[in-house]
Coordinates of C-alpha atoms and ligand atoms in Angstrom, one line a residue:
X1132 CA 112.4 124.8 18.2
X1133 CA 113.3 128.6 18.8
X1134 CA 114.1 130.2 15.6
X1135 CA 116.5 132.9 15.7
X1136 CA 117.6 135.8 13.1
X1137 CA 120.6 132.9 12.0
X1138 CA 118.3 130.1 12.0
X1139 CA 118.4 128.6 8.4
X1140 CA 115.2 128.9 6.4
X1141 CA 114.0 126.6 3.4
X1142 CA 111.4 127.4 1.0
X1143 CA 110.1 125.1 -1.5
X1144 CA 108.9 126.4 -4.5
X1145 CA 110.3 129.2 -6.5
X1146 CA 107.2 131.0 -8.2
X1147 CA 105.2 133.7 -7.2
X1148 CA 105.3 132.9 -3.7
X1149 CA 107.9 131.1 -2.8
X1150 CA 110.5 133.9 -4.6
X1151 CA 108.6 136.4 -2.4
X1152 CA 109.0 134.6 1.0
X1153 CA 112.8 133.7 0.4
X1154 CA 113.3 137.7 -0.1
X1155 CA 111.5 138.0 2.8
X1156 CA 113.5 135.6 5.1
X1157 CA 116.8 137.0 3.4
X1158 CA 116.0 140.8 3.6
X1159 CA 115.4 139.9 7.5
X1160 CA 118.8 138.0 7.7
X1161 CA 118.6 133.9 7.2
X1162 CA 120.8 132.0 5.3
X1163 CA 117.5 130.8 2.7
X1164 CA 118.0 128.0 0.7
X1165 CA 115.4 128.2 -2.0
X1166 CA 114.6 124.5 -4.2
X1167 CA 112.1 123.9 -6.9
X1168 CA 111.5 121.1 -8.8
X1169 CA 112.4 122.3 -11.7
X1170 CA 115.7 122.4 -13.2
X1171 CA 116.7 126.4 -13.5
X1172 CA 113.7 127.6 -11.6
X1173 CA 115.4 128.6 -8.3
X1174 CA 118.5 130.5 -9.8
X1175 CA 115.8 132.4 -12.0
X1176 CA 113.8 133.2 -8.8
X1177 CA 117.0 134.2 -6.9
X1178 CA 117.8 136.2 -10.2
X1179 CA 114.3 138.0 -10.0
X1180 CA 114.9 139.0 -6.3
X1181 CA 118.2 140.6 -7.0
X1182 CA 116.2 142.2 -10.2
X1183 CA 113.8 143.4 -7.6
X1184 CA 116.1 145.0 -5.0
X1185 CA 117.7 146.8 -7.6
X1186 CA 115.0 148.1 -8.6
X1187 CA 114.7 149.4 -4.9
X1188 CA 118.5 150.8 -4.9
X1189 CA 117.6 152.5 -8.1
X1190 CA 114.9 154.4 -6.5
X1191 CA 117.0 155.1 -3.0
X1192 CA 114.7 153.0 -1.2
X1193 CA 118.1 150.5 -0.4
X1194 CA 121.6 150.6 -0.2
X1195 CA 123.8 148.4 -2.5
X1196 CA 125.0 146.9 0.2
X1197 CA 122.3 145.7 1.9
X1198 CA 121.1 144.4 -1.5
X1199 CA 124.5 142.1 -2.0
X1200 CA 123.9 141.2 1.4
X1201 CA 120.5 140.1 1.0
X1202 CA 121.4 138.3 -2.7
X1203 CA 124.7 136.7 -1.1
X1204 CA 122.1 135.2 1.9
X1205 CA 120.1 133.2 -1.1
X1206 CA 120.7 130.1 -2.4
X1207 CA 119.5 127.5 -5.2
X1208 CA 119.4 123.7 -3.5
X1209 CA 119.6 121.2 -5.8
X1210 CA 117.3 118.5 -4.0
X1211 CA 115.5 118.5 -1.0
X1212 CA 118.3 116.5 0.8
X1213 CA 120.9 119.8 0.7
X1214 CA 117.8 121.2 3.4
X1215 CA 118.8 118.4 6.2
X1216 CA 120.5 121.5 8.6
X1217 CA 117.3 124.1 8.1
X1218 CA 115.2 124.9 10.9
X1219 CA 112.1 126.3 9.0
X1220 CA 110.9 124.8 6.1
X1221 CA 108.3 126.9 4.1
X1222 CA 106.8 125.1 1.4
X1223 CA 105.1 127.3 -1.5
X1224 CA 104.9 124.4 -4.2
X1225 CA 102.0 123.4 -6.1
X1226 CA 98.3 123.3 -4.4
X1227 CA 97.8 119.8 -4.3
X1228 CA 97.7 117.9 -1.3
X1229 CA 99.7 115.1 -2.1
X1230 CA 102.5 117.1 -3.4
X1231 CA 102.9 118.5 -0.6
X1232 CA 102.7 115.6 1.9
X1233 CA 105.2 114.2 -0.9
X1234 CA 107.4 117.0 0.2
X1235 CA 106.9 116.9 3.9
X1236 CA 107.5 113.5 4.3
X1237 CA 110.7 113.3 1.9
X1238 CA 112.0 116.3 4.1
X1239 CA 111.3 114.2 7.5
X1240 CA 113.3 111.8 6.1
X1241 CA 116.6 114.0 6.2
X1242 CA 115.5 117.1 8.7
X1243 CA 115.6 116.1 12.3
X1244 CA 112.5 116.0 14.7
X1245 CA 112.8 119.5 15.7
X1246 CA 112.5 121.7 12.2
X1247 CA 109.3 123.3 11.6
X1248 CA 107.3 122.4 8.6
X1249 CA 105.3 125.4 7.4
X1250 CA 102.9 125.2 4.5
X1251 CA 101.7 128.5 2.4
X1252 CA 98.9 126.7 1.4
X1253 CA 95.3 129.1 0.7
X1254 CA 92.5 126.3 0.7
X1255 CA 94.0 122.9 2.3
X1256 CA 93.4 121.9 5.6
X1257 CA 96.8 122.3 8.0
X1258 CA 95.6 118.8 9.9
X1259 CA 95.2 116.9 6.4
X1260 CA 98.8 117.7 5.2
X1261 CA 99.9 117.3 8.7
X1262 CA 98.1 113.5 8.8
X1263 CA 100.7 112.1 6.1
X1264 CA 103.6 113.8 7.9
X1265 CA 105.9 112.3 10.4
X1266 CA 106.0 114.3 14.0
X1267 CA 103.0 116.2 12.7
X1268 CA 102.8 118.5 15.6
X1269 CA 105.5 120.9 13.8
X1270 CA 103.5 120.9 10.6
X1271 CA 102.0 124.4 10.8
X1272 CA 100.6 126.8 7.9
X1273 CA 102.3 130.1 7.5
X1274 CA 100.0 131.8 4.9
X1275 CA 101.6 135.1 3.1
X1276 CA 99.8 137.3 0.7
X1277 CA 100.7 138.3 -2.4
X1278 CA 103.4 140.1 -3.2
X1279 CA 105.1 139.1 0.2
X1280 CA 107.2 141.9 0.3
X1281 CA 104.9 144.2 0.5
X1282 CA 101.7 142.9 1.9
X1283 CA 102.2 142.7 5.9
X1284 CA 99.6 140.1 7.3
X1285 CA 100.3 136.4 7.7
X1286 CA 98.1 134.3 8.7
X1287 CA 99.3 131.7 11.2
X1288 CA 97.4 128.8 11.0
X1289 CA 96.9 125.1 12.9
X1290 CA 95.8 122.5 12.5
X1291 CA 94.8 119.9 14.8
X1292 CA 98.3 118.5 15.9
X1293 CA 100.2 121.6 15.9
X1294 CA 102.1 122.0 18.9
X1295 CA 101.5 125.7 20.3
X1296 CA 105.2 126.4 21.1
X1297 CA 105.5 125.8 16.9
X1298 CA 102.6 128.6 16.8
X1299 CA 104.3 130.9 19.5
X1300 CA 107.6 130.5 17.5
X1301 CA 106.1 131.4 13.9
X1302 CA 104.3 134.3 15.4
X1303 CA 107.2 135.4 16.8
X1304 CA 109.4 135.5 13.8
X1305 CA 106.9 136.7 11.0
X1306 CA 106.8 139.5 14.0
X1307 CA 110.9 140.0 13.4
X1308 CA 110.1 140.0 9.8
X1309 CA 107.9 143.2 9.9
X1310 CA 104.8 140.9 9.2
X1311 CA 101.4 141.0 11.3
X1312 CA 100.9 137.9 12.0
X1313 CA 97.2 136.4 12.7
X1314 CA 96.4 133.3 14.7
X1315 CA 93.7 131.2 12.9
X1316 CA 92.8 127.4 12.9
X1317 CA 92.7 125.4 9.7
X1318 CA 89.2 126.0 8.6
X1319 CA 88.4 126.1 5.1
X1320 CA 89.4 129.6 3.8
X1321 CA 91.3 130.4 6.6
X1322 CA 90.1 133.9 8.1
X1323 CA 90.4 136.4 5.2
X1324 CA 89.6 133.8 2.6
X1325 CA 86.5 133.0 4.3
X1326 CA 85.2 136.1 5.3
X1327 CA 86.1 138.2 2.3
X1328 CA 83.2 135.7 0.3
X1329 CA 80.7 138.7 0.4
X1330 CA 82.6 140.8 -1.0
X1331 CA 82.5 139.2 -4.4
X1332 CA 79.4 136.8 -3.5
X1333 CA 77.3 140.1 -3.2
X1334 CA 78.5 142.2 -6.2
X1335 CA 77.6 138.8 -8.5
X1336 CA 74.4 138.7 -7.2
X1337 CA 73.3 142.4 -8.1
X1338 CA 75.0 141.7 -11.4
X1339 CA 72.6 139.1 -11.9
X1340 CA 70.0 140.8 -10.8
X1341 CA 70.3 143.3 -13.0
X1342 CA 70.5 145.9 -10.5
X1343 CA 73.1 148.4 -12.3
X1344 CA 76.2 147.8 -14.3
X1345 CA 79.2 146.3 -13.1
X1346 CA 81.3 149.6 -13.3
X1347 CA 78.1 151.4 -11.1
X1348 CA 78.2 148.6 -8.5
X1349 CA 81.9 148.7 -8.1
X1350 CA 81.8 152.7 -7.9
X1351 CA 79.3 152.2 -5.5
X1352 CA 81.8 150.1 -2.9
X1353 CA 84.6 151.9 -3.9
X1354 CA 83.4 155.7 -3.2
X1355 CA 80.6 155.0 -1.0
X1356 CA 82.0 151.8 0.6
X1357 CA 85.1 153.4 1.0
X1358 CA 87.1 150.0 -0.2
X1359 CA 89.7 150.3 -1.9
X1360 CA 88.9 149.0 -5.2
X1361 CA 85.0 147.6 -6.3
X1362 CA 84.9 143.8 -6.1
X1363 CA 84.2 143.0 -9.8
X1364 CA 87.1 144.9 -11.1
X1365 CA 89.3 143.2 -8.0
X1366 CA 88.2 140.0 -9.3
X1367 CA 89.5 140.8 -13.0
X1368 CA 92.6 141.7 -10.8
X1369 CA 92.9 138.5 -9.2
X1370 CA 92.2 136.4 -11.9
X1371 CA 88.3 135.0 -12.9
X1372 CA 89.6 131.4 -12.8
X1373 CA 91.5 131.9 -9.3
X1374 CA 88.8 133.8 -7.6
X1375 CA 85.8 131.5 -8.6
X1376 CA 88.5 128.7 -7.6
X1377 CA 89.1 129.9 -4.0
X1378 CA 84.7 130.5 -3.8
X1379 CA 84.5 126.8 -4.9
X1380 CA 87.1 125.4 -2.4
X1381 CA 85.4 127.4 0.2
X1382 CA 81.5 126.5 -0.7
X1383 CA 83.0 122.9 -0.6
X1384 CA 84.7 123.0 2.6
X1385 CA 81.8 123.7 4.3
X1386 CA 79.7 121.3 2.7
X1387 CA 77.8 123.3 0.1
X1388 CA 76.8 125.8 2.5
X1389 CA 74.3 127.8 0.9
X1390 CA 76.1 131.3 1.7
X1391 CA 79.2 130.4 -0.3
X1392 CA 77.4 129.4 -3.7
X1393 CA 79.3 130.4 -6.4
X1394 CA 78.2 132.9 -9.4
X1395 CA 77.3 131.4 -12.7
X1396 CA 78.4 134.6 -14.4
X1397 CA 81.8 134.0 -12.8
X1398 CA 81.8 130.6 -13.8
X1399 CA 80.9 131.6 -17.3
X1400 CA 83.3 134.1 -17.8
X1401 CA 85.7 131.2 -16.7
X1402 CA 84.5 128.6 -19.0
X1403 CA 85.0 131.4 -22.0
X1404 CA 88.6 132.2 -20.4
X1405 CA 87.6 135.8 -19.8
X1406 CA 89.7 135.7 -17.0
X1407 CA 90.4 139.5 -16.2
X1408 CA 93.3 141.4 -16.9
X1409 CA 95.1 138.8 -17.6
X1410 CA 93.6 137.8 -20.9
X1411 CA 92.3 141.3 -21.9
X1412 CA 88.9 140.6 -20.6
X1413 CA 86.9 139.6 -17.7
X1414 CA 83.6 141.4 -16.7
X1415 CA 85.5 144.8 -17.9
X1416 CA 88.5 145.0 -20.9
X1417 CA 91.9 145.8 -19.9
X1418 CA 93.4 147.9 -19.5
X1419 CA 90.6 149.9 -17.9
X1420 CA 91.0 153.4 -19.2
X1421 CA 87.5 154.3 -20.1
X1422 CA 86.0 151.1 -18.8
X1423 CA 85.2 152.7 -15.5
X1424 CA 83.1 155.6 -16.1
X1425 CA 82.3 156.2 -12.7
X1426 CA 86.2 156.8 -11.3
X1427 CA 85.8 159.7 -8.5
X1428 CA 85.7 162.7 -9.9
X1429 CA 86.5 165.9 -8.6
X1430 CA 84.0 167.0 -5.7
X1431 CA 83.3 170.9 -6.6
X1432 CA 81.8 171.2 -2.9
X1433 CA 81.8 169.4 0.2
X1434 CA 79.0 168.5 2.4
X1435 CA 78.6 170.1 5.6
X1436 CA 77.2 167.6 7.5
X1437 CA 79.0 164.6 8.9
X1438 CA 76.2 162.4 8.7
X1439 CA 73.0 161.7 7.1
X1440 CA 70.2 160.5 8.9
X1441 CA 67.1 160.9 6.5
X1442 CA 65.4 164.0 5.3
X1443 CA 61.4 164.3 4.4
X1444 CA 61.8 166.8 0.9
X1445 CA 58.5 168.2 0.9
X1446 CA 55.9 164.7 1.2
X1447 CA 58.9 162.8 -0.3
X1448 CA 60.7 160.4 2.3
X1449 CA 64.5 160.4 2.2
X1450 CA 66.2 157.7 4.4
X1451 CA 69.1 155.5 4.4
X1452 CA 68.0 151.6 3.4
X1453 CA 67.5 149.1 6.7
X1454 CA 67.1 146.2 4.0
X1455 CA 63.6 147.0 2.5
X1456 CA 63.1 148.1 -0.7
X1457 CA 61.9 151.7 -1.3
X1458 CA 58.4 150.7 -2.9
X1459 CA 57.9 148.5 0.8
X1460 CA 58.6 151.2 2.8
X1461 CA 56.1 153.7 0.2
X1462 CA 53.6 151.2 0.6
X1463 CA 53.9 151.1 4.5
X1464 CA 53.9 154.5 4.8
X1465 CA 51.9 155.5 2.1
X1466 CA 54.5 158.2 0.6
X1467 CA 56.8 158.8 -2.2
X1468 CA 60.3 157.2 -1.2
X1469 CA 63.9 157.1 -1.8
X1470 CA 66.5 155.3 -0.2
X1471 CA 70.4 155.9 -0.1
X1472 CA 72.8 153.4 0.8
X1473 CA 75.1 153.3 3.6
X1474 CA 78.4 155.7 3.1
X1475 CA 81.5 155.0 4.9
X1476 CA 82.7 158.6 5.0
X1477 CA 79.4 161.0 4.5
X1478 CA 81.4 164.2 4.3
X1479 CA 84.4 162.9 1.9
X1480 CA 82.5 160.6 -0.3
X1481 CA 81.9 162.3 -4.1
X1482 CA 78.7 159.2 -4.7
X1483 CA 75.6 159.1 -3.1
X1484 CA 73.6 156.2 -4.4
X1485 CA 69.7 155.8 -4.3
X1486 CA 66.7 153.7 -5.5
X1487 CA 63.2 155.0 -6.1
X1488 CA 59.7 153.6 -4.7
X1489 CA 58.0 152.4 -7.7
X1490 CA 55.2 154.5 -7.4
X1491 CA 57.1 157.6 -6.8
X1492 CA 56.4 160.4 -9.9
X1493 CA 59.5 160.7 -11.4
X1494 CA 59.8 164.6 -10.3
X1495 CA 59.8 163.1 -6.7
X1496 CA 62.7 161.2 -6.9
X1497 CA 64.2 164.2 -8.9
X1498 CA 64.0 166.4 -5.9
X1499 CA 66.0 163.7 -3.8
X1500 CA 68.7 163.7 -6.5
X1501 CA 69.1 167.4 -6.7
X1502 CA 69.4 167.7 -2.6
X1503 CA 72.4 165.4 -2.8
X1504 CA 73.8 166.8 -6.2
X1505 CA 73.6 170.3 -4.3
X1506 CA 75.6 169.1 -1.4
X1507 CA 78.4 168.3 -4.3
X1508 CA 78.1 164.8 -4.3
X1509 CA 77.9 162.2 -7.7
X1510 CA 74.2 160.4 -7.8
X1511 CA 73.9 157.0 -9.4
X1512 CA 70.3 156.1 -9.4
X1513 CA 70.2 151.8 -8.9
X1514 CA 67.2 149.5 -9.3
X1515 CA 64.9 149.3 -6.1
X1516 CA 66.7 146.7 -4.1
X1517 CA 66.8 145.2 -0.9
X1518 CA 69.8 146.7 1.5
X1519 CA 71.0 148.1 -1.3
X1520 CA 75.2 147.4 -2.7
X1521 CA 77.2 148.6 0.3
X1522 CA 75.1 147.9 3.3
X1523 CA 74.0 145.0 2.2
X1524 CA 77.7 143.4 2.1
X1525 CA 78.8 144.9 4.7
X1526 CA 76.5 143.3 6.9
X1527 CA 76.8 140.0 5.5
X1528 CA 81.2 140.4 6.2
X1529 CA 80.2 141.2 9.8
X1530 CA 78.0 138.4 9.6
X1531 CA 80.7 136.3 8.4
X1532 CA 83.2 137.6 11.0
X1533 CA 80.9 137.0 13.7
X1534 CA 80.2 133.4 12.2
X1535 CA 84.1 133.4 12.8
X1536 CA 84.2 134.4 15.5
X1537 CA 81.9 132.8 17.4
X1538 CA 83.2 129.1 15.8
X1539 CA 86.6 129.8 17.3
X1540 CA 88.5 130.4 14.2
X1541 CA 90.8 133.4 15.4
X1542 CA 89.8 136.9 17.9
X1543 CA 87.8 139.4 17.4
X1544 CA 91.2 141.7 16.9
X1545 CA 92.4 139.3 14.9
X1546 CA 89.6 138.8 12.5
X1547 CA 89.8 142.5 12.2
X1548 CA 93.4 143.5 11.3
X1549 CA 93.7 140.5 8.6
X1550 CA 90.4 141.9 6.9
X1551 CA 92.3 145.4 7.3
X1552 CA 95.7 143.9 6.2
X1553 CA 95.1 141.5 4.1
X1554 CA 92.2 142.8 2.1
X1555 CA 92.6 146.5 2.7
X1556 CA 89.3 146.9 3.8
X1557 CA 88.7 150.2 5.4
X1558 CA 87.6 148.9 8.9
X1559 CA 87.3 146.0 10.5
X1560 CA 84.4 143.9 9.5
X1561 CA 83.4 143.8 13.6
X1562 CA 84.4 147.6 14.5
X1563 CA 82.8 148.6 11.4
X1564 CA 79.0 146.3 12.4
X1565 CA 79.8 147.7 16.0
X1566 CA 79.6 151.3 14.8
X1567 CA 77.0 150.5 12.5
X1568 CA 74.9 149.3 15.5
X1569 CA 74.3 145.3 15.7
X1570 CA 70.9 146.1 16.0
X1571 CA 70.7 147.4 12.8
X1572 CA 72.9 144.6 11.0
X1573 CA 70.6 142.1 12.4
X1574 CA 67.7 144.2 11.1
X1575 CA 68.8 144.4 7.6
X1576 CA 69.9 140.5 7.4
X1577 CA 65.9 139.5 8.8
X1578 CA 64.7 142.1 5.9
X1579 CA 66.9 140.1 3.4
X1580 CA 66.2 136.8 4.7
X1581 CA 62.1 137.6 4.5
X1582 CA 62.7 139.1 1.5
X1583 CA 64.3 136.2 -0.2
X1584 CA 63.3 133.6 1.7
X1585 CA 67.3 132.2 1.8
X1586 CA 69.2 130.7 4.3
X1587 CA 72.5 132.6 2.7
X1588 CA 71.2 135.8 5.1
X1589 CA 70.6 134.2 8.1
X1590 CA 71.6 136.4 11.2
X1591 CA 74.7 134.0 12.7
X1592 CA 73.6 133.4 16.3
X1593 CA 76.6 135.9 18.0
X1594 CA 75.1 138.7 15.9
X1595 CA 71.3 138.4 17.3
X1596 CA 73.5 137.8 20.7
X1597 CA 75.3 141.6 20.2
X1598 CA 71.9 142.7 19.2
X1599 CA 70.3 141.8 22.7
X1600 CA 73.0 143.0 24.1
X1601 CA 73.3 146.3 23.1
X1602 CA 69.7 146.8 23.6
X1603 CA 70.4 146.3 27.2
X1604 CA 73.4 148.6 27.2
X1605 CA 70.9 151.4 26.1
X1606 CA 68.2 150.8 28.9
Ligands
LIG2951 P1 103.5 129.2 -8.7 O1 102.9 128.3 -9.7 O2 103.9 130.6 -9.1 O3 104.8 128.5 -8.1 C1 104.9 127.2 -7.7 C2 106.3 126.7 -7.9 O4 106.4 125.5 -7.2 C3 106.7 126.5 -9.3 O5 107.9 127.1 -9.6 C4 106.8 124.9 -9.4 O6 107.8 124.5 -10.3 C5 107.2 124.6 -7.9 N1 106.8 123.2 -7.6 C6 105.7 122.5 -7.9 N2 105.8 121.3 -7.3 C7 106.9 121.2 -6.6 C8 107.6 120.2 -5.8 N3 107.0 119.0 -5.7 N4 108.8 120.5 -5.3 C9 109.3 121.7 -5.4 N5 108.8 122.7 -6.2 C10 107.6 122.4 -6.8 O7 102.5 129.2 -7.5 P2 102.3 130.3 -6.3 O8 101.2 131.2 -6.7 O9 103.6 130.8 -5.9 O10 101.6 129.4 -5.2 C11 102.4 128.5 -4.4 C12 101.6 128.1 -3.1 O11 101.2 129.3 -2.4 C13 100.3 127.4 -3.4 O12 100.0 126.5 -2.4 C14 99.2 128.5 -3.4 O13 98.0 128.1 -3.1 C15 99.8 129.4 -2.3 N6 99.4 130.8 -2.3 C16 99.4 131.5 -3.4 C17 99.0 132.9 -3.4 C18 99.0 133.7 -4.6 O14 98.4 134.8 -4.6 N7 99.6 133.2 -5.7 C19 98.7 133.5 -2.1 C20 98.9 132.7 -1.0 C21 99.2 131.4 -1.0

């Protein structure tokens, strides 16, 4: 089936999702029947959208036009049975398998052969849904982010029956819709689903390790990490209960895998329906105002140097963490030592955060906090811990994209643009280990690993792979 501008779209579901994708498909010029089941809901998401674009004429960001011609394009259906003539069906209903097979298969029954059965779903397999379906080949998942308007990747996904023509066509038209579109297959979590786990797996762990506060440990990806947001106060964003839902799907798709486990912090803060800024409270209260003591504050002077590579401060040892603690390495070498961790953008970041060898004198690690505090940067002093907040989940999301990668679940490029578009990260999770040298990724991952004693950082086999290789590069 080759869907064109005039090709009539469906979308199940009027919520969150579903409103978004049927202003998406109308703002790009389909006809878009919209249906939910129940009563009222589709006119009140129809009614939203036109809320919406006014909201964009108000501001000059749209013509009134182009806003009555985007509203006259929508419309409510009042049973599935008014979608017989679409040619794309996007279903954004409930997450449940079973309604949506319900959905699929009641649509068969009225849509000929050829329409294209797309599924939003986040967490369930594309080739499950697909199994109850008749033709199953043109049952496909079409995952948008949230809000659909605005954010631009979509994750195309298949399952095992999914006819590539079905692909080549989706890909095609999220392209006419100003989307990116992503090829993936339907493993659990999808690409960015999967590979963000670190991201929040990490900052739990060094919560409940004690290692700093939550509000240092966010500051600490945010300004050194140069994300966009830290991942305990994204999770507050996203909801406790739907975040710690999406890590449980994923930890059970892959069979418990050890790397996925979920945080029982989060799952406490769950249970006591502190789910984030949605009830007032999560791991910080909302709104944040003060909570965040550590927002980037004005950098009085900026560093000269580009990058740092380790200084020696009189007998004291300076040096960015490779996933030892600072009392190993003072052992080792017999010195006073302090380690920093990895910063994205040395010259524009305003944190600098380090840990102290144990046996250091507390003058010693003084002198380390006063050379960066003279090169205008904020210092946040953390407990002695193994590579550290940033570089420590950094490698672990290259690990995770190389784990991706190497199992076939979508290219390298686009592994790297859905972390970029989808999660905003600030590089790819593979450009950003390749400049960070593999050898070095896989170096910190065996310190953690020794150090721990935990499957969760085993180096992925393509990692030790790029490791070798670059070695050989450099000979
Ligand atoms: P929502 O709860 O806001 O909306 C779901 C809508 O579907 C409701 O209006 C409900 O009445 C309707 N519905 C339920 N069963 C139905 C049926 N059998 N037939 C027709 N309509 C039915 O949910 P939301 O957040 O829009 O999620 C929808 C889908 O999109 C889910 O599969 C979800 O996993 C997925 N998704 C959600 C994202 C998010 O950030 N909320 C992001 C990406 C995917």
């Amino acid at each position: 089936m080759t869907l064109t501008p005039h090709s009539t779209v469906a979308v199940i579901g009027g919520g969150t999702m579903g409103a978004g994708i049927a202003q998406v498909a109308a703002q790009a010029g389909h006809p878009v029947r919209l249906y939910d089941i129940q009563a009222g809901a589709a006119n009140r998401a129809i009614n939203g959208i036109a809320t919406a674009l006014g909201a964009r004429v108000a501001k000059g960001k749209l013509s009134e036009a182009d806003k009555a011609a985007t509203v006259a394009r929508l419309t409510a259906a009042g049973s599935l049975a008014d979608l017989a003539d679409a040619d794309l069906i996007v279903e954004a209903a409930a997450e449940q398998i079973d309604v949506k097979q319900a959905i699929f298969r009641d649509l068969a029954a009225v849509c000929p052969p050829e329409a294209i059965f797309a599924s939003n779903t986040s967490s369930i397999s594309i080739t499950a849904i697909a199994s109850g379906v008749p033709h199953p080949a043109r049952v496909v998942g079409l995952h948008f982010f949230n809000p659909a308007p605005v954010m631009k990747l979509v994750e195309v996904v298949s399952g095992l029956e999914t006819e590539p023509a079905v692909l080549d066509s989706l890909t095609e038209l999220a392209l006419r819709w100003g989307k990116r579109p992503v090829r993936c297959q339907s493993t659990p979590g999808f690409i960015v689903n999967r590979v963000a786990r670190p991201f929040y797996a990490e900052a739990w762990r060094a919560l409940e390790e004690q290692v700093a506060p939550a509000a240092v440990i966010d500051a600490a990806l945010r300004d050194c990490g140069g994300f966009p947001m830290g991942p305990l106060a994204l999770t507050d964003l996203i909801g406790q209960d739907v975040n710690f839902a999406v890590t449980c799907s994923v930890f059970n798709g892959f069979w418990q895998e050890r790397r996925f486990l979920p945080s029982l912090i989060q799952q406490e803060l769950v249970l006591g329906k502190r789910l984030g800024r949605k009830t007032g409270q999560g791991v910080y209260r909302w709104p944040l105002d003060e909570a965040l003591p550590f927002e980037a504050g004005q950098v009085s002077m900026l560093s000269d140097s580009v990058t740092f590579s380790g200084v020696e401060l009189d007998d004291v040892l300076v040096q960015v963490t490779q996933g030892e603690t600072a009392t190993q390495v003072s052992k080792r070498l017999n010195r006073p030592v302090v380690l920093i961790d990895l910063v994205n953008d040395w010259q524009h970041a305003p944190l600098v955060v380090l840990a102290a060898a144990a046996g250091n004198a507390p003058e010693q690690t003084a002198q380390a906090i006063g050379y960066f505090q003279r090169q205008g940067k904020r210092v946040l002093q953390i407990n002695d811990y193994p590579g550290m907040l940033v570089w420590r989940t950094v490698a672990m999301l290259a690990n995770e994209a190389l784990d991706a990668l190497q199992k076939g679940v979508a290219c390298e490029q686009d592994i790297d643009t859905a972390m970029r578009l989808g999660v905003n990260y600030p590089h790819g999770p593979l450009a950003w280990g390749a400049e960070l040298g593999w050898q070095n990724v896989l170096r910190l991952l065996e310190n953690l690993q020794q150090h721990y004693g935990e499957e969760r950082y085993r180096p992925t086999s393509l990692l030790r792979q790029r490791a070798l290789l670059e070695t050989q590069h450099e000979h």
